[in-house]
């Protein structure tokens, strides 16, 4: 990212984005479609015999568990072919006729079903003898059948579990509430029988997760748990850490808040701020102490809070740093040496519940590297808290400290530098880091991904991080230097350091101002997904069109400031739509208002940038299919009643059939959609339109309410034509769409 690319065209507070509220007339009648049932491979007698053999092997593995725990069914894995992952090919008829019970999803190609001795025998007969067209098609979708047994249940070896000390027990949620409740009771009975103390963690979705202290559990008790068929997973409780800071000696307190200015208040959940950091105290609006010395030294929390309160002023008014200063709800909830995940979740939930006025929360922490197939436990808990309290978490992508060191461009080494938990939260705004200052000895140039900044994608190719910001540069021996970021220490002096921990509060401060600027509409409830969409869109407007590999490091780029997330430059015209979508219906707005200055001989000559964000239903029991609804975006030309999309979605590219399937049925279900296209030669069209439709996962129940989508569309001149925004407003007025200015107030920039 070159320096000149960082400088977005200047947004003007006379050019507000326009909000287009939802209208029932935007929804069209349902469309019916879908193909017939077909065999993906020929189901011969030999095919049936081989599939039956895999069932026999799986049943043998489950039989001892089912015999020991008759009140909890065993779980079979129906391993699907790559081309059978689509929900239209799921073997649901086979499952229903066998009397099996859906138990969720494992990896993207794994359909899980609960079974007992009777239903296993029924499944065996269907595999061997049933000849209906639907059953044959269902059988052709299954590559093999496996057992969800002890080996799959234990996510770490017994010695590794013992070494960690605390473990979490995650139960299956079956598609029958009584079966799930019976399974919970059966686990409680096992815990009581072996005198295993436990703590039940109530979940927003599904049965509770139980925390156990393995120091108080015998080998016999642990063996009993590992054999319990109703457990989806037994895994070590993750531990979360803040980035360590390196002290320095540059004096310079944080300047106090100007009088008469109503700065937003954001939550900082960290190691707390030091009372001795006197210049920071005027920015501390309130406190919530959960951790006290000696468990905290206040170093990391003071640094993070100082960047929320004044990153720009304590870093020499650097051009890339936003002037959006916020007050802090100081929540001391993280130990300096790191904390256990369940302890942090309990504290964070209590803090959010007790501060309903705080809508944006900074989490500059991280644990272990995420996996490929499932979203981390902490990420799932953040998603649940976000939904329950309607708050936005801004989360660090995490720091890579391993060897070899990473430069830019990245070499061929296979580094363990993927995101850390909870950066994979689908509701959160995840922040990576770039260097912001060129300096002799710095490991990367300004604008390049910082060597420590963990990269995407998230599980099943979900695009992450969302954005990046200045996190401080690293010098050749992994030390601070002139390119590092300045922050405040407990002694009220500035020092240099680096980490995604410090890029995150800069983004948090922008999000806090953005949320505040949207409040006050009579008919608009500000929502986390809306603020997230605007933040991502602002980053895209200020950044080049990254390729798939670059996006793993840069995300969507740097959000310049709150003003550019709400106001256009003169050469750009932006609308934000509020859309409610339901399966089977199309949401469409047409004809789309095109600025006259972007039309040349009937052709649209412009850059089109589209960002959509929404909060689909989630299900931790669904594994790789955690996100349960997808929204498709189309911007293009109407041909009769059909739209011809002209702006493709940006995403990952698969290099193998299995990887392509993961992207198609995982990454493309991401609740953030990115579309971008330049038309230097122009593209013809008499009537332009924007359209959304939604699709549910296999076996997902009907939606309780529509999916609420924040859809942002910018049409930008390719040659800096300053008439675009004013022309767009005139075209919008002529459309007679219901509309209003999006921002209620201009963000505070002092």
Short mmCIF file of C-alpha atoms in Angstrom, two decimals, residues 27 47-48 60 97 114 127 140 165 168 228 306 316 324 367 395 440 474 497 558 596 680 750:
data_model
loop_
_atom_site.label_atom_id
_atom_site.label_comp_id
_atom_site.label_asym_id
_atom_site.label_seq_id
_atom_site.Cartn_x
_atom_site.Cartn_y
_atom_site.Cartn_z
CA UNK A 27 -40.09 -7.15 -1.98
CA UNK A 47 -21.30 -49.22 -4.17
CA UNK A 48 -23.98 -50.17 -1.64
CA UNK A 60 -18.57 -51.02 15.90
CA UNK A 97 -36.60 -42.93 6.76
CA UNK A 114 -27.61 -39.18 16.10
CA UNK A 127 -28.34 -48.77 2.23
CA UNK A 140 -24.83 -41.29 -4.10
CA UNK A 165 -5.73 -27.94 34.04
CA UNK A 168 -14.62 -27.29 28.49
CA UNK A 228 -19.74 -40.12 26.59
CA UNK A 306 -4.45 6.42 25.62
CA UNK A 316 2.83 13.97 16.24
CA UNK A 324 -11.57 10.96 16.62
CA UNK A 367 -5.40 -16.54 22.34
CA UNK A 395 -11.14 -7.13 18.18
CA UNK A 440 16.05 2.99 8.78
CA UNK A 474 9.15 -3.26 14.15
CA UNK A 497 5.59 -0.21 21.15
CA UNK A 558 -7.62 1.63 6.55
CA UNK A 596 -25.60 12.22 -15.09
CA UNK A 680 -13.23 2.52 -17.82
CA UNK A 750 -11.16 17.76 18.24
#
